[in-house]
Amino acid sequence: MVLVQVLLGLFRFLGGRQLIRRVGHRAASPVNMQDSLLLLASVTDCSSLRDAAQAALSALLPAPVTVYSYLLEDGHLTCEEPQHELRSDGKIQEAVAQQKRVVCSGIPPAELHEEQRPDLAQPLQAHQKVIIAPIMDQGDAIAVLLISCGETCGETDKDLDLLEKHITVACKRVLSLKAKGPLINTSQNHLPAEQDNTANRDLDQRALQLCGSLYDLNAAAVQQKIIQYLEKETKSVCCFLLVSEDSQQLLCQVIGGKVLQEEISLSLFTGNLGKAVKENRSLTQQDLTTGDLQQLSSKLALAVETMLCVPVEDRDTGKVLALLCAFNKEGASRDTEADEYVIQHCVQHTYPVLSCTLALQRERKLQTQCQALLQVATNLFSHLDDVNTLLKKIIAEARNLSNAESCSVFLLDKANEELVATVFNGGMVGDDKTELRIPADQGIAGHVATTGEILNIKDAYSHPLFYCAMDEKTGFHTRNILCFPIKDVNGDTVGVAQLVNKINGPWFNRFDEDLAMAFSVYCGISLAHSLLYQKVIEAQYRSSLSNEMLSFHMKVSDEEVQRLLSRGILPVQEIHPSFAQFSYIPRSLSDDNTATTVISMFEDMGFINTYKIDKNTLARFCLVVKRGYRDPPYHNWMHAFSVAHFCYLLCKNLDMGQYLEDIEIFALFVSCLCHDLDHRGTNNSFQIISKSVLAHLYSSDGSVLEKHHFFQAISILNSEGCNIFDNCSRTSYHRILDLMYTIILATDLAHHLRILDSLQKMATEGYNPNKPQHHELLLCLLMSASDLSDQTKDWKTNHRVAELIYKEFFSQGDREKAMGNTPSDMMDREKAYIPDLQIGFMEHIVLPIFQLLKDLFPGSAELYGSASSNHSRWIHISQKYRAQGLPSKDSLEFLEHEF
């Protein structure tokens, strides 16, 4: 077949451009490669395949380029130019077996036809290479290309991979056409005897001129050019009827050489037009029903007197792509066989361009719809603050996307098993109603809500679920309905959208269904976020009210501040003679005097003068911090006061000013006061297993309670009249807050165990005040020691504190049991043996901490001694009561007289 070669020549000259340019370098210009791919799309036989492949590869590979093609026929790879069959063994077959492209310096001459040897046989000239390219389809070789070219490089591999895909399509087309036989049936029925060779050559030339004019046009323009050509050849009014993607409609975009502003849709379910598509055969007006003729006349706005309808077959799939129709032939009562031949002849030559432009049109339509969906997402997610506004937006976007006459959206009320609509067709339900409710299992919307499946009704009145009384009541006429579910991220149906009456078609098609389901995803996400947003707003209001109430109860009046300051700042010696000694018991101080004592410690440590703390601010801060503690048995304000007092003792008795900066000591003391703010009497693991609010806020990287304590401290500092750091410089202020965060998080025993090796190394090497890391480690150690300071007090204090601790533990254990969980032994009042628990706690946590402190500061040796003495007493108690059991687990007062 020589038509493609002629087409190539005509494209070069009649088309006004050179289609293929051979270049001497690897890179191909975009125009050359585009032209080459267009030529590949027109391939219909072996000869044109080789020419098109050579043209495309010449635009990509170094010159000179020569290509030989082999196609798989009857189980053998055969080359037509020169005619021969590929050997069953050898280097070429090895490449085919490996299913990969091979670059070599030539092929053994014995494997080649003698005409191929100058281009392909080894040895080759310098810088000349051979590429063996198997063309694979679903794991099988359907063709092989032997390519002779200049020296290649790795940069061309990706381009060759892409080009091979286009060549694969071309090879499949050639093999398919060879299996089907000639494209044009030239039998007596279609090729009249009066059309001689001269007429055929003239027709070929006109068809090729038409092909040359179709370059770089869109689908509508290509159809327009073809129709104008056929109208001239057949003396008829012509049009394309494109088969829709769901094969349910015929779409007309161009008629009589005129591009329509809006495409016309015809049904394939009535009459005999569908037979032309289904059976792939031509029709005349005699084959059409009255309904077909009426539909064509009304839709296309012409009175059909004569008609010839020729199917355009997709050569890759065998399905009908379009119907090419010629109406009302001038001066004749019917179309002739010559007219059918002309149409088929035109289709044969223009099919490659037509099919490509139609495919491009579909891709652009899909791209437009995707962009529209992205814009929909943007529009929907900008209206999350109001559900009704969002629903209006959903309805508007749904109507625009699908070209529907009206739309309604129902939300599913699962509690009442009803579908609820507050917005209908873009407006509110009505002045007299705030919402419209229907049963969730009735009607079309109810069916979709129940099944979760889309429902496309082409004829509403013939569907059993359609309620026609509504049309009678409103005067609205429902023709077709597309109803689809709206689902959340879990796949549960949360609503239903119902589109009514397709505007530019007889009904909603498969494309509308796919678009609706994609759109429903955005609807579901936006609705879920809108409802969540409402819950968040409500939660914020509730939180604001709670904070307002909490602030009211924590608020300290000016009278309370003045009453506290009226006592004056007592020197610490006047509080108790041994107040600054390790033996002093801070828990012996009455609760009423603790806030005053804290202010005395601030004064004695020089913080008030150094940091210019306003006394009213300090008094208010101390009172608010005191109120910030809840009243669990152990982790309460008295515990915080005891910890702060022990910090004071460490700083005074161990001369911490030589080891730490003054600002670090200041941050440490304030941290001790705040380190357990708002403690709930439960530990970190309980927060997580109970999924508490704190766990949701802080559980990302551990230390749930400690982080909460710190942020509560920040909240107090930010309260009016409570910021004791107000007169610090900006740098000092941020430094203090950073130190407080580090110090308060050190009260988490898990944190202490993580840094234990570093603490032991520091104790072994000795403290170096020039190392910032040693400063941080020392601050953490001092905080931990202060937090455990009750273990260094006398036996009476020690066992009473143990009673408070286990009362708090057992309370948590009871709550865990109520939740259906099994608490740890130390939390379970039924299993816990307090003496052994105390012994283990002191051996693994308490004594190592005070041993480290003693190693760093020999002056703290008495603390280790006191803790060790209490440890020995617990061992004695454990041995004494192991057999008979403790007299009571709720009270340890019986231990007071043991020693």
Coordinates of N, CA, C and O in Angstrom, one line a residue, residues 165-274:
K165 N 6.3 2.5 23.3 CA 4.9 2.4 23.6 C 4.0 2.7 22.4 O 3.1 2.1 22.1
H166 N 4.4 3.8 21.7 CA 3.7 4.3 20.5 C 3.8 3.3 19.4 O 2.9 3.0 18.7
I167 N 5.1 2.7 19.3 CA 5.3 1.7 18.2 C 4.5 0.5 18.5 O 4.0 -0.2 17.6
T168 N 4.4 0.1 19.8 CA 3.6 -1.1 20.2 C 2.2 -0.9 19.7 O 1.6 -1.9 19.2
V169 N 1.6 0.2 20.0 CA 0.2 0.5 19.5 C 0.1 0.3 18.0 O -0.8 -0.3 17.5
A170 N 1.1 0.9 17.3 CA 1.1 0.8 15.8 C 1.2 -0.6 15.4 O 0.5 -1.0 14.4
C171 N 2.1 -1.4 16.0 CA 2.2 -2.8 15.6 C 0.9 -3.6 15.9 O 0.5 -4.4 15.0
K172 N 0.3 -3.3 17.0 CA -1.0 -4.0 17.3 C -2.0 -3.7 16.2 O -2.8 -4.5 15.8
R173 N -2.0 -2.4 15.8 CA -3.0 -2.0 14.8 C -2.8 -2.7 13.5 O -3.7 -3.2 12.8
V174 N -1.5 -2.8 13.1 CA -1.1 -3.4 11.8 C -1.5 -4.9 11.9 O -2.1 -5.4 10.9
L175 N -1.2 -5.6 13.0 CA -1.5 -7.0 13.1 C -3.1 -7.2 13.1 O -3.6 -8.2 12.5
S176 N -3.8 -6.3 13.7 CA -5.2 -6.4 13.8 C -5.8 -6.2 12.4 O -6.7 -7.0 12.0
L177 N -5.3 -5.2 11.6 CA -5.8 -5.0 10.3 C -5.5 -6.1 9.3 O -6.3 -6.5 8.5
K178 N -4.3 -6.7 9.5 CA -3.9 -7.8 8.6 C -4.9 -9.0 8.9 O -5.2 -9.7 7.9
A179 N -5.3 -9.2 10.2 CA -6.2 -10.3 10.5 C -7.6 -10.0 9.9 O -8.3 -11.0 9.6
K180 N -8.0 -8.7 9.8 CA -9.3 -8.4 9.4 C -9.5 -8.3 7.9 O -10.6 -8.4 7.3
G181 N -8.4 -8.1 7.2 CA -8.4 -8.0 5.7 C -8.5 -6.5 5.3 O -8.2 -5.6 6.2
P182 N -8.8 -6.2 4.1 CA -8.8 -4.8 3.6 C -9.7 -3.9 4.4 O -10.7 -4.3 4.8
L183 N -9.3 -2.6 4.5 CA -10.1 -1.6 5.2 C -11.3 -1.3 4.4 O -12.4 -1.0 5.0
I184 N -11.2 -1.2 3.1 CA -12.4 -0.8 2.3 C -12.8 -2.0 1.5 O -12.0 -2.7 0.8
N185 N -14.1 -2.3 1.6 CA -14.7 -3.4 0.8 C -14.9 -2.9 -0.6 O -15.7 -2.1 -0.9
T186 N -14.0 -3.5 -1.5 CA -14.1 -3.0 -2.9 C -14.9 -4.0 -3.7 O -14.7 -4.1 -5.0
S187 N -15.8 -4.7 -3.1 CA -16.6 -5.7 -3.9 C -17.6 -4.9 -4.7 O -17.8 -3.7 -4.6
Q188 N -18.4 -5.6 -5.5 CA -19.3 -5.0 -6.4 C -20.4 -4.1 -5.7 O -20.9 -3.1 -6.2
N189 N -20.7 -4.5 -4.4 CA -21.7 -3.8 -3.7 C -21.3 -2.4 -3.4 O -22.1 -1.5 -3.1
H190 N -20.0 -2.1 -3.2 CA -19.5 -0.8 -2.8 C -18.6 -0.1 -3.8 O -18.4 1.1 -3.6
L191 N -18.1 -0.7 -4.8 CA -17.3 0.0 -5.7 C -17.9 -0.2 -7.1 O -17.7 -1.2 -7.8
P192 N -18.6 0.8 -7.5 CA -19.3 0.8 -8.8 C -18.3 0.6 -9.9 O -17.2 1.2 -9.9
A193 N -18.7 -0.1 -11.0 CA -17.8 -0.3 -12.1 C -17.4 1.0 -12.8 O -16.3 1.1 -13.4
E194 N -18.3 2.0 -12.8 CA -18.0 3.2 -13.5 C -16.8 4.1 -12.9 O -16.3 5.0 -13.4
Q195 N -16.4 3.7 -11.6 CA -15.3 4.4 -11.0 C -14.0 3.8 -11.4 O -13.6 2.7 -10.9
D196 N -13.4 4.3 -12.4 CA -12.2 3.7 -12.9 C -11.0 4.2 -12.1 O -11.1 4.9 -11.1
N197 N -9.8 3.8 -12.6 CA -8.6 4.1 -11.8 C -8.3 5.6 -11.8 O -7.8 6.1 -10.7
T198 N -8.6 6.3 -12.8 CA -8.3 7.7 -12.8 C -9.2 8.4 -11.8 O -8.7 9.3 -11.0
A199 N -10.4 8.0 -11.7 CA -11.3 8.6 -10.6 C -10.8 8.3 -9.2 O -10.8 9.1 -8.3
N200 N -10.3 7.0 -9.1 CA -9.8 6.6 -7.8 C -8.6 7.5 -7.4 O -8.4 7.9 -6.3
R201 N -7.7 7.7 -8.4 CA -6.5 8.5 -8.1 C -6.9 9.9 -7.7 O -6.3 10.5 -6.8
D202 N -7.9 10.5 -8.4 CA -8.3 11.8 -8.1 C -8.9 11.9 -6.7 O -8.7 12.8 -5.9
L203 N -9.7 10.8 -6.3 CA -10.3 10.8 -5.0 C -9.2 10.6 -3.9 O -9.3 11.3 -2.9
D204 N -8.2 9.8 -4.2 CA -7.1 9.7 -3.3 C -6.4 11.0 -3.0 O -6.1 11.4 -1.9
Q205 N -6.2 11.7 -4.1 CA -5.5 13.0 -4.0 C -6.3 14.0 -3.2 O -5.8 14.7 -2.3
R206 N -7.6 14.1 -3.4 CA -8.5 15.0 -2.7 C -8.5 14.6 -1.2 O -8.5 15.4 -0.3
A207 N -8.6 13.3 -0.9 CA -8.6 12.8 0.5 C -7.3 13.1 1.2 O -7.3 13.5 2.4
L208 N -6.2 13.0 0.5 CA -4.9 13.3 1.1 C -4.7 14.9 1.3 O -4.2 15.3 2.3
Q209 N -5.3 15.6 0.4 CA -5.3 17.1 0.6 C -6.1 17.4 1.9 O -5.8 18.3 2.7
L210 N -7.2 16.7 2.0 CA -8.0 16.9 3.2 C -7.2 16.5 4.5 O -7.2 17.3 5.5
C211 N -6.5 15.4 4.4 CA -5.7 15.0 5.6 C -4.6 16.1 5.9 O -4.3 16.3 7.1
G212 N -4.0 16.6 4.9 CA -3.0 17.7 5.1 C -3.6 18.9 5.8 O -2.9 19.6 6.5
S213 N -4.9 19.1 5.6 CA -5.5 20.3 6.3 C -6.0 20.1 7.7 O -6.4 21.0 8.4
L214 N -5.9 18.8 8.1 CA -6.4 18.4 9.5 C -5.4 18.6 10.6 O -5.7 18.3 11.7
Y215 N -4.2 19.0 10.2 CA -3.1 19.0 11.2 C -3.3 20.1 12.2 O -3.7 21.2 12.0
D216 N -3.1 19.7 13.5 CA -3.2 20.6 14.7 C -4.5 21.2 14.9 O -4.6 22.4 15.3
L217 N -5.6 20.6 14.5 CA -7.0 21.1 14.8 C -7.6 20.4 15.9 O -7.3 19.2 16.2
N218 N -8.6 21.0 16.6 CA -9.3 20.3 17.7 C -10.4 19.4 17.1 O -10.6 19.4 15.9
A219 N -11.0 18.6 17.9 CA -12.0 17.6 17.4 C -13.1 18.2 16.6 O -13.5 17.7 15.6
A220 N -13.7 19.3 17.1 CA -14.8 20.0 16.4 C -14.3 20.5 15.0 O -15.0 20.3 14.0
A221 N -13.1 21.1 15.0 CA -12.6 21.6 13.7 C -12.3 20.5 12.7 O -12.6 20.6 11.5
V222 N -11.8 19.4 13.2 CA -11.5 18.2 12.4 C -12.8 17.7 11.8 O -12.9 17.4 10.6
Q223 N -13.9 17.5 12.7 CA -15.2 17.1 12.1 C -15.7 18.1 11.1 O -16.3 17.7 10.1
Q224 N -15.5 19.4 11.4 CA -16.1 20.4 10.4 C -15.4 20.2 9.1 O -16.1 20.3 8.0
K225 N -14.1 20.1 9.0 CA -13.3 19.9 7.8 C -13.8 18.7 7.0 O -14.0 18.7 5.8
I226 N -13.9 17.6 7.8 CA -14.3 16.3 7.1 C -15.7 16.4 6.6 O -16.0 16.0 5.4
I227 N -16.6 17.0 7.3 CA -18.0 17.2 6.9 C -18.1 18.1 5.7 O -18.8 17.8 4.7
Q228 N -17.3 19.2 5.7 CA -17.3 20.1 4.5 C -16.8 19.3 3.2 O -17.4 19.5 2.1
Y229 N -15.8 18.5 3.4 CA -15.3 17.7 2.3 C -16.4 16.7 1.8 O -16.6 16.6 0.6
L230 N -17.0 16.0 2.7 CA -18.1 15.0 2.3 C -19.3 15.7 1.7 O -19.9 15.1 0.8
E231 N -19.7 16.8 2.2 CA -20.8 17.5 1.7 C -20.6 17.9 0.2 O -21.5 17.8 -0.6
K232 N -19.3 18.3 -0.1 CA -19.0 18.6 -1.4 C -18.9 17.4 -2.3 O -19.4 17.4 -3.5
E233 N -18.4 16.2 -1.8 CA -18.3 15.0 -2.5 C -19.7 14.3 -2.7 O -19.9 13.7 -3.8
T234 N -20.6 14.4 -1.7 CA -21.8 13.6 -1.8 C -23.0 14.5 -2.1 O -24.1 14.0 -2.3
K235 N -22.8 15.8 -2.1 CA -24.0 16.7 -2.3 C -25.1 16.5 -1.3 O -26.3 16.5 -1.6
S236 N -24.7 16.4 0.0 CA -25.6 16.1 1.1 C -25.3 17.0 2.3 O -24.2 17.6 2.3
V237 N -26.2 17.0 3.2 CA -25.9 17.6 4.5 C -25.4 16.6 5.4 O -26.0 15.5 5.6
C238 N -24.2 16.8 5.9 CA -23.5 15.7 6.7 C -23.3 16.1 8.1 O -23.2 17.3 8.5
C239 N -23.1 15.1 9.0 CA -22.8 15.3 10.4 C -22.2 14.0 11.0 O -22.4 12.9 10.4
F240 N -21.5 14.2 12.0 CA -21.0 13.1 12.8 C -21.9 12.9 14.0 O -22.3 13.9 14.7
L241 N -22.2 11.7 14.3 CA -22.9 11.3 15.6 C -22.0 10.5 16.4 O -21.8 9.3 16.1
L242 N -21.3 11.1 17.4 CA -20.3 10.4 18.2 C -21.0 9.5 19.2 O -21.9 10.0 19.9
V243 N -20.5 8.3 19.4 CA -21.0 7.4 20.4 C -20.5 7.8 21.8 O -19.3 8.0 21.9
S244 N -21.4 8.0 22.7 CA -20.9 8.4 24.1 C -20.1 7.3 24.7 O -20.2 6.1 24.3
E245 N -19.4 7.6 25.8 CA -18.5 6.7 26.4 C -19.3 5.5 27.0 O -18.7 4.4 27.1
D246 N -20.5 5.7 27.4 CA -21.3 4.6 28.0 C -22.2 3.9 26.9 O -23.0 3.1 27.2
S247 N -21.9 4.3 25.6 CA -22.7 3.7 24.5 C -24.2 3.8 24.6 O -24.9 2.9 24.2
Q248 N -24.6 4.8 25.3 CA -26.1 5.0 25.5 C -26.6 6.2 24.7 O -27.9 6.3 24.5
Q249 N -25.8 7.1 24.2 CA -26.2 8.3 23.5 C -25.4 8.5 22.2 O -24.2 8.0 22.2
L250 N -25.9 9.2 21.3 CA -25.2 9.8 20.2 C -25.1 11.3 20.3 O -26.1 11.9 20.6
L251 N -23.9 11.8 20.2 CA -23.7 13.2 20.4 C -23.3 13.9 19.1 O -22.3 13.4 18.4
C252 N -23.9 15.0 18.8 CA -23.6 15.7 17.6 C -23.0 17.1 18.0 O -23.6 17.9 18.7
Q253 N -21.8 17.3 17.5 CA -21.1 18.6 17.8 C -21.1 19.5 16.5 O -20.9 20.7 16.6
V254 N -21.2 18.9 15.3 CA -21.1 19.6 14.1 C -22.1 19.1 13.1 O -22.2 17.9 13.0
I255 N -22.8 20.0 12.5 CA -23.8 19.6 11.4 C -23.8 20.6 10.3 O -23.8 21.8 10.6
G256 N -23.8 20.1 9.1 CA -23.8 21.0 7.9 C -22.6 21.9 7.9 O -22.7 23.0 7.4
G257 N -21.5 21.5 8.4 CA -20.3 22.4 8.4 C -20.3 23.4 9.5 O -19.4 24.2 9.6
K258 N -21.3 23.4 10.4 CA -21.4 24.4 11.4 C -21.2 23.7 12.8 O -21.8 22.7 13.1
V259 N -20.3 24.3 13.6 CA -20.0 23.8 14.9 C -21.0 24.4 15.9 O -21.3 25.6 15.9
L260 N -21.7 23.4 16.5 CA -22.8 23.8 17.4 C -22.2 24.4 18.7 O -21.2 24.0 19.2
Q261 N -22.9 25.4 19.3 CA -22.5 26.0 20.6 C -22.7 25.0 21.7 O -21.9 25.0 22.6
E262 N -23.7 24.1 21.6 CA -23.9 23.1 22.6 C -24.3 21.8 21.9 O -25.1 21.8 21.0
E263 N -23.6 20.7 22.3 CA -23.8 19.5 21.5 C -25.2 18.9 21.7 O -25.8 19.1 22.8
I264 N -25.7 18.2 20.7 CA -27.0 17.6 20.7 C -26.9 16.2 21.1 O -26.0 15.5 20.6
S265 N -27.8 15.7 21.9 CA -27.8 14.3 22.3 C -29.0 13.5 21.8 O -30.1 14.0 21.9
L266 N -28.7 12.3 21.3 CA -29.8 11.4 20.8 C -29.7 10.1 21.5 O -28.6 9.6 21.8
S267 N -30.9 9.5 21.8 CA -30.9 8.2 22.5 C -30.6 7.1 21.5 O -31.0 7.1 20.4
L268 N -29.9 6.1 22.1 CA -29.6 4.9 21.3 C -30.5 3.7 21.7 O -30.4 2.6 21.2
F269 N -31.5 4.0 22.6 CA -32.3 2.9 23.1 C -33.6 2.8 22.4 O -34.4 1.9 22.6
T270 N -33.9 3.8 21.5 CA -35.2 3.7 20.8 C -34.8 3.6 19.3 O -33.8 4.1 18.8
G271 N -35.7 2.9 18.5 CA -35.5 2.8 17.1 C -34.3 1.9 16.7 O -33.8 1.1 17.5
N272 N -33.9 2.1 15.5 CA -32.8 1.2 14.9 C -31.5 1.9 14.8 O -30.5 1.3 14.3
L273 N -31.3 3.2 15.3 CA -30.0 3.8 15.3 C -29.0 3.0 16.1 O -27.8 2.9 15.7
G274 N -29.5 2.4 17.2 CA -28.6 1.6 18.0 C -28.1 0.4 17.3 O -27.0 -0.1 17.6

